[in-house]
CSV table of C-alpha atoms in Angstrom, one decimal:
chain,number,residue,atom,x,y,z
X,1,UNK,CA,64.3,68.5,137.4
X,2,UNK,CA,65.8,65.0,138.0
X,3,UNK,CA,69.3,66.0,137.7
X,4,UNK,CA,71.4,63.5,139.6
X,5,UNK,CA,72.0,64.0,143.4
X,6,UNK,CA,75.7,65.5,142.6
X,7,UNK,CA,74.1,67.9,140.1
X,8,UNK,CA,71.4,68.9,142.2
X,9,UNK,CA,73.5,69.9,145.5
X,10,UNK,CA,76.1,72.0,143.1
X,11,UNK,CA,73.0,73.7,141.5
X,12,UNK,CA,72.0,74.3,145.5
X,13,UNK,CA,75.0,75.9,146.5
X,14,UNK,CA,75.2,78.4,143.4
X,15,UNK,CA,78.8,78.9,143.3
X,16,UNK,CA,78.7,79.7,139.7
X,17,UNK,CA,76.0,82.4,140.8
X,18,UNK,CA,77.6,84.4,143.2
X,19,UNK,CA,76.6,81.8,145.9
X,20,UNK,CA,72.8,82.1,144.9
X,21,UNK,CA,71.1,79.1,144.7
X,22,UNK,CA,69.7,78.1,141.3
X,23,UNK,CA,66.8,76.7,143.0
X,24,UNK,CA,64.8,77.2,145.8
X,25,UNK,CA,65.5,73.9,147.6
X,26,UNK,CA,67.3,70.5,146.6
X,27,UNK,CA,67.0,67.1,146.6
X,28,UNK,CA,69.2,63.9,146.8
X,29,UNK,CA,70.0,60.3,147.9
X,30,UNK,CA,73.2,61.6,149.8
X,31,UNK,CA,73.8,64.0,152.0
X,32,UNK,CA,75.9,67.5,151.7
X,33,UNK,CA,79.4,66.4,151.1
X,34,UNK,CA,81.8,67.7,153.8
X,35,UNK,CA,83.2,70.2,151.4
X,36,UNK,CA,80.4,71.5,150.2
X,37,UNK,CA,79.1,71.9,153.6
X,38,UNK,CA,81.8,73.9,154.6
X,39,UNK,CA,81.5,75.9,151.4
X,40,UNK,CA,78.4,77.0,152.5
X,41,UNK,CA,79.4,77.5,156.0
X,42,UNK,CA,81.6,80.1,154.3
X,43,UNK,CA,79.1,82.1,152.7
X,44,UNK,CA,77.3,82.8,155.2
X,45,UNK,CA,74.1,80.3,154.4
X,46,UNK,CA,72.9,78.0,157.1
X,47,UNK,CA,71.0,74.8,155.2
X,48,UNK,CA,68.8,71.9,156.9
X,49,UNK,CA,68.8,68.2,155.7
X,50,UNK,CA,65.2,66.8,156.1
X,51,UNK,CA,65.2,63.1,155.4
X,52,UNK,CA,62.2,62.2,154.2
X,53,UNK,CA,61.6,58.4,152.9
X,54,UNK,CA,64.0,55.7,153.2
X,55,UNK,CA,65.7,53.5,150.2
X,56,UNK,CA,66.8,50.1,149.8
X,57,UNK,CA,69.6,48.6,147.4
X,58,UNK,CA,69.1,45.0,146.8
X,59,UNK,CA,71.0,42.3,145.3
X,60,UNK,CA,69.6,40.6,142.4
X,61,UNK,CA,70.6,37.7,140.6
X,62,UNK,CA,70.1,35.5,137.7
X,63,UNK,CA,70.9,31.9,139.1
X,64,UNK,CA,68.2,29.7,137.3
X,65,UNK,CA,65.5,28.6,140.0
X,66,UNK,CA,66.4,24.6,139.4
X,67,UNK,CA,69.9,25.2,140.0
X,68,UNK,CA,68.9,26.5,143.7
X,69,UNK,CA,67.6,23.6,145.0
X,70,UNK,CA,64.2,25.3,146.7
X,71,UNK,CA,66.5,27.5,148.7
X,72,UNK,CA,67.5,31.6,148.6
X,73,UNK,CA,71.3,32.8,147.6
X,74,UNK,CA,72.1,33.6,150.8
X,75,UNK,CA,75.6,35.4,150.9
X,76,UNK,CA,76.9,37.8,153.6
X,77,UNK,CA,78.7,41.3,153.0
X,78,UNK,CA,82.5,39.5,152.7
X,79,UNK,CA,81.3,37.2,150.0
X,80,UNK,CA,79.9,40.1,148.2
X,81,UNK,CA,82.9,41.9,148.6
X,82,UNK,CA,84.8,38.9,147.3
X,83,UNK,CA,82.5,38.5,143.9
X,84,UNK,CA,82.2,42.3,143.3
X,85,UNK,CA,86.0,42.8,143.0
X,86,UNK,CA,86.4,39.6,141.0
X,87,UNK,CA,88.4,37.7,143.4
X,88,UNK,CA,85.5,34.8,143.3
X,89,UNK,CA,84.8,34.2,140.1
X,90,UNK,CA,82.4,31.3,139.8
X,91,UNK,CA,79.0,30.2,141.6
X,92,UNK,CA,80.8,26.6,142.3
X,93,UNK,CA,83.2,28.0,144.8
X,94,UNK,CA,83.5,26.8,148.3
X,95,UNK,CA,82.7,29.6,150.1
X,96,UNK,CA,79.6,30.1,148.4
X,97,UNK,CA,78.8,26.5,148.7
X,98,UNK,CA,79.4,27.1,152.2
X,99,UNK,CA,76.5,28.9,152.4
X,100,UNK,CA,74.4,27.8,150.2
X,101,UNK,CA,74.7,23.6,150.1
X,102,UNK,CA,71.4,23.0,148.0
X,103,UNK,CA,73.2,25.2,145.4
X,104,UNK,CA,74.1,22.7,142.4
X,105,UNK,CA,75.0,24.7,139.4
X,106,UNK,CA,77.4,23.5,136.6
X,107,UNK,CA,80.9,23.1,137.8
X,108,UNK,CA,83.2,26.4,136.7
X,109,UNK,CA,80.0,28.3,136.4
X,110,UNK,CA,81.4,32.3,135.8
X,111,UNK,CA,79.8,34.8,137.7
X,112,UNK,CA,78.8,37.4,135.6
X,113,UNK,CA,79.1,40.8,137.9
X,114,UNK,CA,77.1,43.6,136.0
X,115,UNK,CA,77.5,47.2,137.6
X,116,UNK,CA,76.4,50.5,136.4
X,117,UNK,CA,78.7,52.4,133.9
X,118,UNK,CA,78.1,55.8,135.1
X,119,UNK,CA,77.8,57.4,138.3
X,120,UNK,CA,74.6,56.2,140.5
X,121,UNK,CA,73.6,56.9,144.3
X,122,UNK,CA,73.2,52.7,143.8
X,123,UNK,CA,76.6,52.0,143.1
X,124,UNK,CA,77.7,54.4,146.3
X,125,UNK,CA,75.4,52.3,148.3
X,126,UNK,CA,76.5,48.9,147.5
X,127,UNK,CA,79.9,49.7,147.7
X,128,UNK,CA,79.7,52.2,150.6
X,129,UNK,CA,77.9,48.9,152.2
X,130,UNK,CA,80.8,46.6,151.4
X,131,UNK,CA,83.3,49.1,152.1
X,132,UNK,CA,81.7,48.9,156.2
X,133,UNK,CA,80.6,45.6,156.5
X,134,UNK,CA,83.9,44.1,155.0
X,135,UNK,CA,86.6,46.6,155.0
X,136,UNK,CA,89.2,43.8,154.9
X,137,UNK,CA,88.2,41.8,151.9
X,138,UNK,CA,87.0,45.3,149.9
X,139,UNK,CA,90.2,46.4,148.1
X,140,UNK,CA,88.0,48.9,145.7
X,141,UNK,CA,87.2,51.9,146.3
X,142,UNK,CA,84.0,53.5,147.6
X,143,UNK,CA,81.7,56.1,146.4
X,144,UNK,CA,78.9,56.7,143.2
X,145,UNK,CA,82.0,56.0,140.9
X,146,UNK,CA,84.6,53.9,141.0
X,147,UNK,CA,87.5,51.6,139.1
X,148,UNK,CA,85.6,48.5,138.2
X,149,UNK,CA,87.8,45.2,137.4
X,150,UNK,CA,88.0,45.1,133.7
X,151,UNK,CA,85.9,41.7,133.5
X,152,UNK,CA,82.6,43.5,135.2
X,153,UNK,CA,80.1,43.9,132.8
X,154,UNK,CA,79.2,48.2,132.4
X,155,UNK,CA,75.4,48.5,131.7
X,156,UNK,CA,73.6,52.3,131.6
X,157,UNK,CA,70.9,52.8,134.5
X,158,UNK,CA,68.8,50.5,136.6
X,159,UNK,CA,67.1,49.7,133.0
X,160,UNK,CA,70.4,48.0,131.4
X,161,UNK,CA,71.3,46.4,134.8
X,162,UNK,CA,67.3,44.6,135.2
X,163,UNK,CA,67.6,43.8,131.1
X,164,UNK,CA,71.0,41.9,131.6
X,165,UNK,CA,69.7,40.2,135.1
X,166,UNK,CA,66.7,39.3,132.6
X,167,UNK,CA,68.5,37.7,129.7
X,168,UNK,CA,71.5,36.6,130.9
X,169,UNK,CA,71.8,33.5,133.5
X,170,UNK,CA,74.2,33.3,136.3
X,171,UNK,CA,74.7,36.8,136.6
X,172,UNK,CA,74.7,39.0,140.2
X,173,UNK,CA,74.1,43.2,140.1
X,174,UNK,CA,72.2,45.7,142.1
X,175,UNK,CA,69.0,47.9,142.1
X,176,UNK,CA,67.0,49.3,144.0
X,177,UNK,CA,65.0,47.3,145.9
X,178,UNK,CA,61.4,48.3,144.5
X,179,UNK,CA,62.1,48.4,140.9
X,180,UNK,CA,64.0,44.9,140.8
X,181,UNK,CA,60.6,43.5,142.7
X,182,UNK,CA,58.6,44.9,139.9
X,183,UNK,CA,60.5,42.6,137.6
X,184,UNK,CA,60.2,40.2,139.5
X,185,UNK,CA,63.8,38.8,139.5
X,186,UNK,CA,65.3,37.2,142.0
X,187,UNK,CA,67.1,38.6,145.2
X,188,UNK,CA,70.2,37.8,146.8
X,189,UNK,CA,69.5,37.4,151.3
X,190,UNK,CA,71.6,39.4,152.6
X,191,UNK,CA,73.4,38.3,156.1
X,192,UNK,CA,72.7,41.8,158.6
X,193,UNK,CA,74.4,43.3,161.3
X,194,UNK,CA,72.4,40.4,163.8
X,195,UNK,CA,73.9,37.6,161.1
X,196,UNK,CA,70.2,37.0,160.4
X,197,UNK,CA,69.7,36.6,156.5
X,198,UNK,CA,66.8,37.8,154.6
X,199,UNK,CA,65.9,39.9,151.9
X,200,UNK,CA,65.0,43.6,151.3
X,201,UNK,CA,61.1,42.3,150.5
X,202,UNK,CA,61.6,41.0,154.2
X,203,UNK,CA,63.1,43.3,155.7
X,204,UNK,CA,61.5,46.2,157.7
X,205,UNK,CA,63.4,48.9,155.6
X,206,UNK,CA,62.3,52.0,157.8
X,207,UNK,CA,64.0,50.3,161.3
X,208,UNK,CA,67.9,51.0,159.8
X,209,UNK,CA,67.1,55.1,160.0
X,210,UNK,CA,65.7,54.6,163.7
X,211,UNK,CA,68.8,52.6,164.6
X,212,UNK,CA,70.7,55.3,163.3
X,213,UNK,CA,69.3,57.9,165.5
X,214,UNK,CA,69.6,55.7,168.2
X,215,UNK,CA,73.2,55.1,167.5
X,216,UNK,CA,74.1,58.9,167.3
X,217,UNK,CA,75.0,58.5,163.5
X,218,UNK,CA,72.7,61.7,163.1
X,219,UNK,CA,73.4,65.2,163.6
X,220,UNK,CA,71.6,66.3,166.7
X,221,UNK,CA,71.2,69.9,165.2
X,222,UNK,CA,69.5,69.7,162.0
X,223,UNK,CA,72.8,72.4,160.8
X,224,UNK,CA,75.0,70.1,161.3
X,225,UNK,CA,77.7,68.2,158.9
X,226,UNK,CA,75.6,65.5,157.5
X,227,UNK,CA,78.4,64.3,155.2
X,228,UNK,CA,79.0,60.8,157.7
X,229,UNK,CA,75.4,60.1,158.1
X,230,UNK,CA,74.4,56.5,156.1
X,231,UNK,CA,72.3,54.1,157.5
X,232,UNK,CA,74.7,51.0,156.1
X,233,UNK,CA,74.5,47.6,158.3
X,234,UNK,CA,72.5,49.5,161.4
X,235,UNK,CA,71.7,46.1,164.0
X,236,UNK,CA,67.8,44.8,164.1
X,237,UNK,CA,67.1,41.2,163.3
X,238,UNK,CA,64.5,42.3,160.4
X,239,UNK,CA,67.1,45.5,159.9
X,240,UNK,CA,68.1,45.7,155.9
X,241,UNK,CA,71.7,46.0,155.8
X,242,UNK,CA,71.9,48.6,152.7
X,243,UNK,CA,69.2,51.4,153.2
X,244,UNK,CA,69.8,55.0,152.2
X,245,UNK,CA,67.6,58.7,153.3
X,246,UNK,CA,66.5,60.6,150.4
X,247,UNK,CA,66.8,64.2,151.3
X,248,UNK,CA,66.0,67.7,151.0
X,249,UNK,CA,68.1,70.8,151.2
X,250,UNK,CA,66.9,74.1,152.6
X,251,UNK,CA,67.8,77.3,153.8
X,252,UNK,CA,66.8,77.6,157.5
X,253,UNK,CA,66.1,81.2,156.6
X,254,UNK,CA,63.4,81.8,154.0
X,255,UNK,CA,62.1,85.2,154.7
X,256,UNK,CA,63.9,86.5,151.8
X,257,UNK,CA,61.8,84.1,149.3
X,258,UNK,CA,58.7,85.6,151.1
X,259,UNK,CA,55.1,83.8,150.6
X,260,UNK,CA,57.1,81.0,148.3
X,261,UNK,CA,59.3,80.4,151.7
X,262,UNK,CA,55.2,79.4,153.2
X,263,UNK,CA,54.9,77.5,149.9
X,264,UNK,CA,58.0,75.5,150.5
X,265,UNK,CA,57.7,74.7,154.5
X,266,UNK,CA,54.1,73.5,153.6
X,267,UNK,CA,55.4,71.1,150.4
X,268,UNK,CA,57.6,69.4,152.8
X,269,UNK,CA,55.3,69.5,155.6
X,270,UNK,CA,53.3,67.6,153.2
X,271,UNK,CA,55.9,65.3,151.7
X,272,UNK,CA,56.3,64.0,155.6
X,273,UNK,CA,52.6,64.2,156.3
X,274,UNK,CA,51.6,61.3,153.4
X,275,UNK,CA,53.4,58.2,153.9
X,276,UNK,CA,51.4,56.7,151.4
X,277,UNK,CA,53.2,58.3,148.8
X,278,UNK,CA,56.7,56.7,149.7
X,279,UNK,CA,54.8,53.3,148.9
X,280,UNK,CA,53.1,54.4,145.8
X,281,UNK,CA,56.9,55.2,144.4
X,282,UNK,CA,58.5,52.1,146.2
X,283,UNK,CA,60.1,53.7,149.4
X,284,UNK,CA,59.6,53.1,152.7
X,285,UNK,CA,58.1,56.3,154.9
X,286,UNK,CA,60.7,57.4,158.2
X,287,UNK,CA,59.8,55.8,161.1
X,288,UNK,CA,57.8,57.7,163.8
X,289,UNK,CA,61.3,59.0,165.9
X,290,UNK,CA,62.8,60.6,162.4
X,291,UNK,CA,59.6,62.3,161.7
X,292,UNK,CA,59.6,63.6,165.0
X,293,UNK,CA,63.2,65.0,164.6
X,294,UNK,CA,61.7,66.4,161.2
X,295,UNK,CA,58.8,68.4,162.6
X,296,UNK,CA,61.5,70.0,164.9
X,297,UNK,CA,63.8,70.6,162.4
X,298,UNK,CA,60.2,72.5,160.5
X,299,UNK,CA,59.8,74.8,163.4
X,300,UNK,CA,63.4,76.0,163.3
X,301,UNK,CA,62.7,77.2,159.5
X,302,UNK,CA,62.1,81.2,159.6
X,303,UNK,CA,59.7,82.5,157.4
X,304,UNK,CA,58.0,86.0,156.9
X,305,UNK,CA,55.0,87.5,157.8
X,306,UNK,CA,53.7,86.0,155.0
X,307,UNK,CA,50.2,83.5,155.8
X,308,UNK,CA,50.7,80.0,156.7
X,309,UNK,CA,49.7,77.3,154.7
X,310,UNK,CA,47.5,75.0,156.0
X,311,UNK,CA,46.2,71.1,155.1
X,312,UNK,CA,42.4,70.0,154.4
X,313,UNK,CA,42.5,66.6,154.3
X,314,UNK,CA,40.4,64.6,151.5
X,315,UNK,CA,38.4,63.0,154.9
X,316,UNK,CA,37.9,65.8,157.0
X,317,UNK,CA,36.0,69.0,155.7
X,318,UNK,CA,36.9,72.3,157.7
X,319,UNK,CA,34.3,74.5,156.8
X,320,UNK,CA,35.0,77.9,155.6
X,321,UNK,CA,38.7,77.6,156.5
X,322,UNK,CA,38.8,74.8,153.7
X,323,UNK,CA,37.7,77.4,151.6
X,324,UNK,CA,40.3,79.9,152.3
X,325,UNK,CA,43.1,80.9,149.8
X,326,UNK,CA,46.2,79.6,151.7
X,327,UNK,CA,44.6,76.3,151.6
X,328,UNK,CA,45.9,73.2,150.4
X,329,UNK,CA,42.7,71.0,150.2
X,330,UNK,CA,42.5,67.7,149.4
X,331,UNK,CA,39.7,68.1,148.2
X,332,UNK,CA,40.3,70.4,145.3
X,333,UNK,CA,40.5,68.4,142.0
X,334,UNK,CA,41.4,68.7,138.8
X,335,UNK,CA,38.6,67.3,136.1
X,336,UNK,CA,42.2,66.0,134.6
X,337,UNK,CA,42.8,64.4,138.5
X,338,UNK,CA,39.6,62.8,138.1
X,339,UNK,CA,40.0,61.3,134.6
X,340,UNK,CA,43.1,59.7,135.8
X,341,UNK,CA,41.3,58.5,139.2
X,342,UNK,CA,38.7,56.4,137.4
X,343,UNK,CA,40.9,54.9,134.6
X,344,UNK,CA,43.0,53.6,137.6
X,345,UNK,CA,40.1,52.2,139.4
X,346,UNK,CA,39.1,50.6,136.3
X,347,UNK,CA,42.4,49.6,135.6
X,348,UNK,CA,42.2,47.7,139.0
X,349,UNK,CA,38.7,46.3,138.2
X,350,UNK,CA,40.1,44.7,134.7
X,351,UNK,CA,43.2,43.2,136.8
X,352,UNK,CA,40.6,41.7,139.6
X,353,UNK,CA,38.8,40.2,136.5
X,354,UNK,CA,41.2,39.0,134.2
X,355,UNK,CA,43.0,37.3,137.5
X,356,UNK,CA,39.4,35.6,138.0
X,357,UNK,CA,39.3,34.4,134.9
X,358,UNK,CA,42.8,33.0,135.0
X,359,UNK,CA,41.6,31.1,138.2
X,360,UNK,CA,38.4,29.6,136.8
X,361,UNK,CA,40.2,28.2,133.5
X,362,UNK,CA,43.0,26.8,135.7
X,363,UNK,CA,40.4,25.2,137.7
X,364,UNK,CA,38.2,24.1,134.8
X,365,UNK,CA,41.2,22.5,133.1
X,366,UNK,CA,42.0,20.9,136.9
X,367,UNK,CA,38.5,19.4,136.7
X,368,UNK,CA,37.1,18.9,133.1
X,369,UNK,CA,37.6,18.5,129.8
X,370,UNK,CA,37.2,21.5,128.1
X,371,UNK,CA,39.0,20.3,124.4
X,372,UNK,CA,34.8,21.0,122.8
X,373,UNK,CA,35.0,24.5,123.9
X,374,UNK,CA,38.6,25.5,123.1
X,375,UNK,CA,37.5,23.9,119.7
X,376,UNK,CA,34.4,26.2,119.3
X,377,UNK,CA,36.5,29.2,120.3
X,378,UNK,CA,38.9,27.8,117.6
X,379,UNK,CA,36.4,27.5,115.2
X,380,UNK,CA,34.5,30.9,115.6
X,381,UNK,CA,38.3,32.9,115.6
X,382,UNK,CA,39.0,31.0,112.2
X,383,UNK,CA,35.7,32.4,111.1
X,384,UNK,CA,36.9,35.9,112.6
X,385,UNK,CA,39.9,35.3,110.6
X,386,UNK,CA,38.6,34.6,107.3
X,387,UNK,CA,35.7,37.5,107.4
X,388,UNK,CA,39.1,39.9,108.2
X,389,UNK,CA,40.7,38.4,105.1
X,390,UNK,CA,38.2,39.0,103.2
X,391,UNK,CA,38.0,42.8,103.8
X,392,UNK,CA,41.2,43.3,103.9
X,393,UNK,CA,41.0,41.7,100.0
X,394,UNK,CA,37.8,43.6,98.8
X,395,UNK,CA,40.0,47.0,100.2
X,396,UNK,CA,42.8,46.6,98.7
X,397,UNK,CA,40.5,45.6,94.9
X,398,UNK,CA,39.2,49.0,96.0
X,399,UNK,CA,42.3,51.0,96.3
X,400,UNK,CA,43.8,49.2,93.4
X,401,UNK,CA,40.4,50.4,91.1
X,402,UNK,CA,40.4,54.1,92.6
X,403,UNK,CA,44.2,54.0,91.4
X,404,UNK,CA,43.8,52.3,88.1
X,405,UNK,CA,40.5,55.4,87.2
X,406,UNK,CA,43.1,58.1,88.6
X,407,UNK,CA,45.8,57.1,86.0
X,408,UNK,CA,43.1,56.8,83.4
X,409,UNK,CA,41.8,60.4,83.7
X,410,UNK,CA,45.3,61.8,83.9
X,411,UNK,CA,45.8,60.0,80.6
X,412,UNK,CA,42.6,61.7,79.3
X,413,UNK,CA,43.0,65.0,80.5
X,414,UNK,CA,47.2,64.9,78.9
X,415,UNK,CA,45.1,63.7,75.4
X,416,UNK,CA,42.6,66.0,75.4
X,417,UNK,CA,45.8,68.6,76.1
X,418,UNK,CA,47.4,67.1,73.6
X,419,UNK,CA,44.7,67.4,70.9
X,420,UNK,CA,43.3,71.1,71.8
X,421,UNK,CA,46.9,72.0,71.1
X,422,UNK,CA,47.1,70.1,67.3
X,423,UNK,CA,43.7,71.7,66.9
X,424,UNK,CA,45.7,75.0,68.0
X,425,UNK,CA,48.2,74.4,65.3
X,426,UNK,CA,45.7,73.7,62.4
X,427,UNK,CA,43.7,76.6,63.2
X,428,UNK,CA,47.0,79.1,62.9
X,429,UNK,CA,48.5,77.1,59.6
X,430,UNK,CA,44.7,77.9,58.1
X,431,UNK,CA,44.9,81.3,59.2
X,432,UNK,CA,48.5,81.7,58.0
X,433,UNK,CA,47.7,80.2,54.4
X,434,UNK,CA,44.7,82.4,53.9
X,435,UNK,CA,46.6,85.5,54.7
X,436,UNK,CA,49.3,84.6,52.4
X,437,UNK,CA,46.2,83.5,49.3
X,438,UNK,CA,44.7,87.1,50.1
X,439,UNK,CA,48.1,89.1,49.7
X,440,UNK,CA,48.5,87.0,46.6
X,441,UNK,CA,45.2,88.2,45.1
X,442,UNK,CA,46.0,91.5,45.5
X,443,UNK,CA,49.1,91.5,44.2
């Protein structure tokens, strides 16, 4: 269930459930908060943080291209600070100009700050970011909700922040990274820890959670308080400065869930086990030093006697264990699976060719004249056009009849009522009058 991070950690710990979880692990862009930690410390439960991708916020912004001068926004962690809490309030400023002098936009331009009106593991990144980087010039608050200054611009999810960014120039918010590249809008370079600026598209996003194992910012016992761990402005010249773990929470003892506690250690064995899938949903995978401390973290989970799961890979048959019943094979599929397997492979096919075709009327129109064709095609879609007309007329003659003879044979059938019923009458007055002529007679 996508729940929210917050939601998803109380619904964890259970404490409306006599301290049984509601679920048999959790999931979220933040870790355990101190308190809740603690709280489970006190009943007696011992849980594990696996991270297992890595996120990146990026800055987006609607700054029309010409007004750029060929160049990126390039803007460091106090400027941000400075524009998010509304103490710059235009594009034109110096400090901006500062950084970026091929910038020419009209003079008193407003910057338009759009952040997210609810709660969001985004908004405790960006600002969890500022709040680090640039502690001095930061004078909000940090966290996944906060007081925003009454001129920034409230918009609900990543889908009212991208739709703003999209119809509104001179505007600044954030997203993540991988859904604000899908849009293609335009990111903000960000100035890192090594005062090197690039963006998140640039950026190796996976090096800030091996810096931060380096720099002792995670627990060295998987138990541990994870509450402090974030991965904000870690050093590396291609380091991005706002990157986040997604993570799960689990018991470290799962005997009590029995072959489902085998189920579980082999999901997230699994999860670790296919980077490709972080791609595929626009995260980057842990570097090799995290998923190291993962797999330890994995042999510390106690399970029961219950069988092991194990992996068949989709490129390497084991034969006969492959076809056990504790198998997770890759080569198992759904007739469903394989539907959806071809329509994207012919999905990718019609993309190859339509992109062709793009490429060979760009170069014919580079090369030739090509006015007698575009006129032919013209010509035969007018002729498309007309025949549609047409039947589109001759249908709608058609329904028009078909209506026209229905009303008619309602009319006939109430007339012919009509009549059987006068007919009715006659036949009783006749009836009536020749009793009365036959009582007269013999009288």
């Amino acid at each position: 269930r996508a729940v929210g991070s917050s939601t998803g950690q109380r619904e964890f710990l259970g404490a409306a459930n006599a301290n049984q979880s509601y679920t048999d692990f959790g999931a979220g862009d933040i870790p355990m908060t101190a308190e809740r930690y603690r709280y489970l410390q006190s009943t007696g439960r011992t849980v594990v943080h696996v991270p297992f991708v890595v996120g990146a916020i990026g800055i987006f912004h609607s700054i029309p291209t010409a007004d750029l001068g060929g160049s990126t926004l390039d803007l460091d962690s106090c400027l941000l600070a400075k524009i998010f809490s509304r103490q710059i309030t235009t594009w034109d400023h110096s400090e901006i100009k500062m950084k970026n002098p091929t910038l020419n936009v009209p003079a008193g331009q407003e910057i338009l700050v759009a952040r997210r009106r609810f709660g969001s593991s985004s908004t405790a990144g960006t600002t969890n970011y500022i709040a680090t980087a640039c502690p001095t010039d930061w004078p909000l608050q940090s966290g996944s909700t906060i007081s925003w200054p009454s001129s920034t611009i409230p918009r609900e999810g990543s889908g009212g922040i991208s739709s703003y960014l999209e119809s509104t120039p001179y505007a600044i918010s954030y997203l993540d990274s991988g859904f604000g590249h899908s849009l293609n809008l335009k990111e903000v370079a960000l100035e890192n820890k090594n005062m090197k600026f690039l963006t998140s598209k640039e950026a190796n996003i996976s090096r800030a959670a091996a810096e931060a194992l380096k720099e002792n910012v995670i627990p060295t016992n998987p138990t541990g308080d994870w509450s402090s761990v974030n991965l904000y402005n870690q050093p590396g010249d291609d380091t991005w400065p706002i990157a986040l773990f997604s993570y799960i929470y689990m018991e470290q003892d799962l005997r009590a869930m029995n072959q489902t506690g085998e189920v579980l250690k082999a999901f997230v064995r699994f999860l670790l086990d296919s980077p490709n899938l972080a791609s595929e949903f626009r995260f980057s995978p842990v570097p090799s030093s995290i998923y190291e401390y993962n797999m330890n973290t994995l042999s510390t989970i106690q399970t029961s006697n219950s069988k092991p799961f194990i992996f068949e890979r989709a490129d390497s048959t084991q034969q006969g264990v492959g076809a056990g019943v504790y198998v997770v094979s890759g080569k198992r599929r759904s007739y469903a699976e394989l539907e959806r397997s071809d329509l994207n492979k012919s999905l990718a096919s019609l993309r190859t060719d339509v992109s062709s075709l793009m490429t060979q009327v760009v170069q014919q129109g580079a090369t030739c004249s090509c006015d007698d064709k575009f006129n032919k095609l013209d010509d035969e879609q007018e002729d498309i056009r007309q025949i549609a007309n047409a039947a589109i007329g001759l249908s709608l003659i058609a329904i028009i009849l078909v209506v026209i003879l229905g009303l008619w044979i309602v009319c006939q059938s109430r007339k012919d009522s009509v009549s059987g019923r006068v007919q009715l009458k006659r036949v009783a007055s006749l009836s009536t009058n020749e009793g009365k002529n036959g009582s007269m007679q013999k009288v």
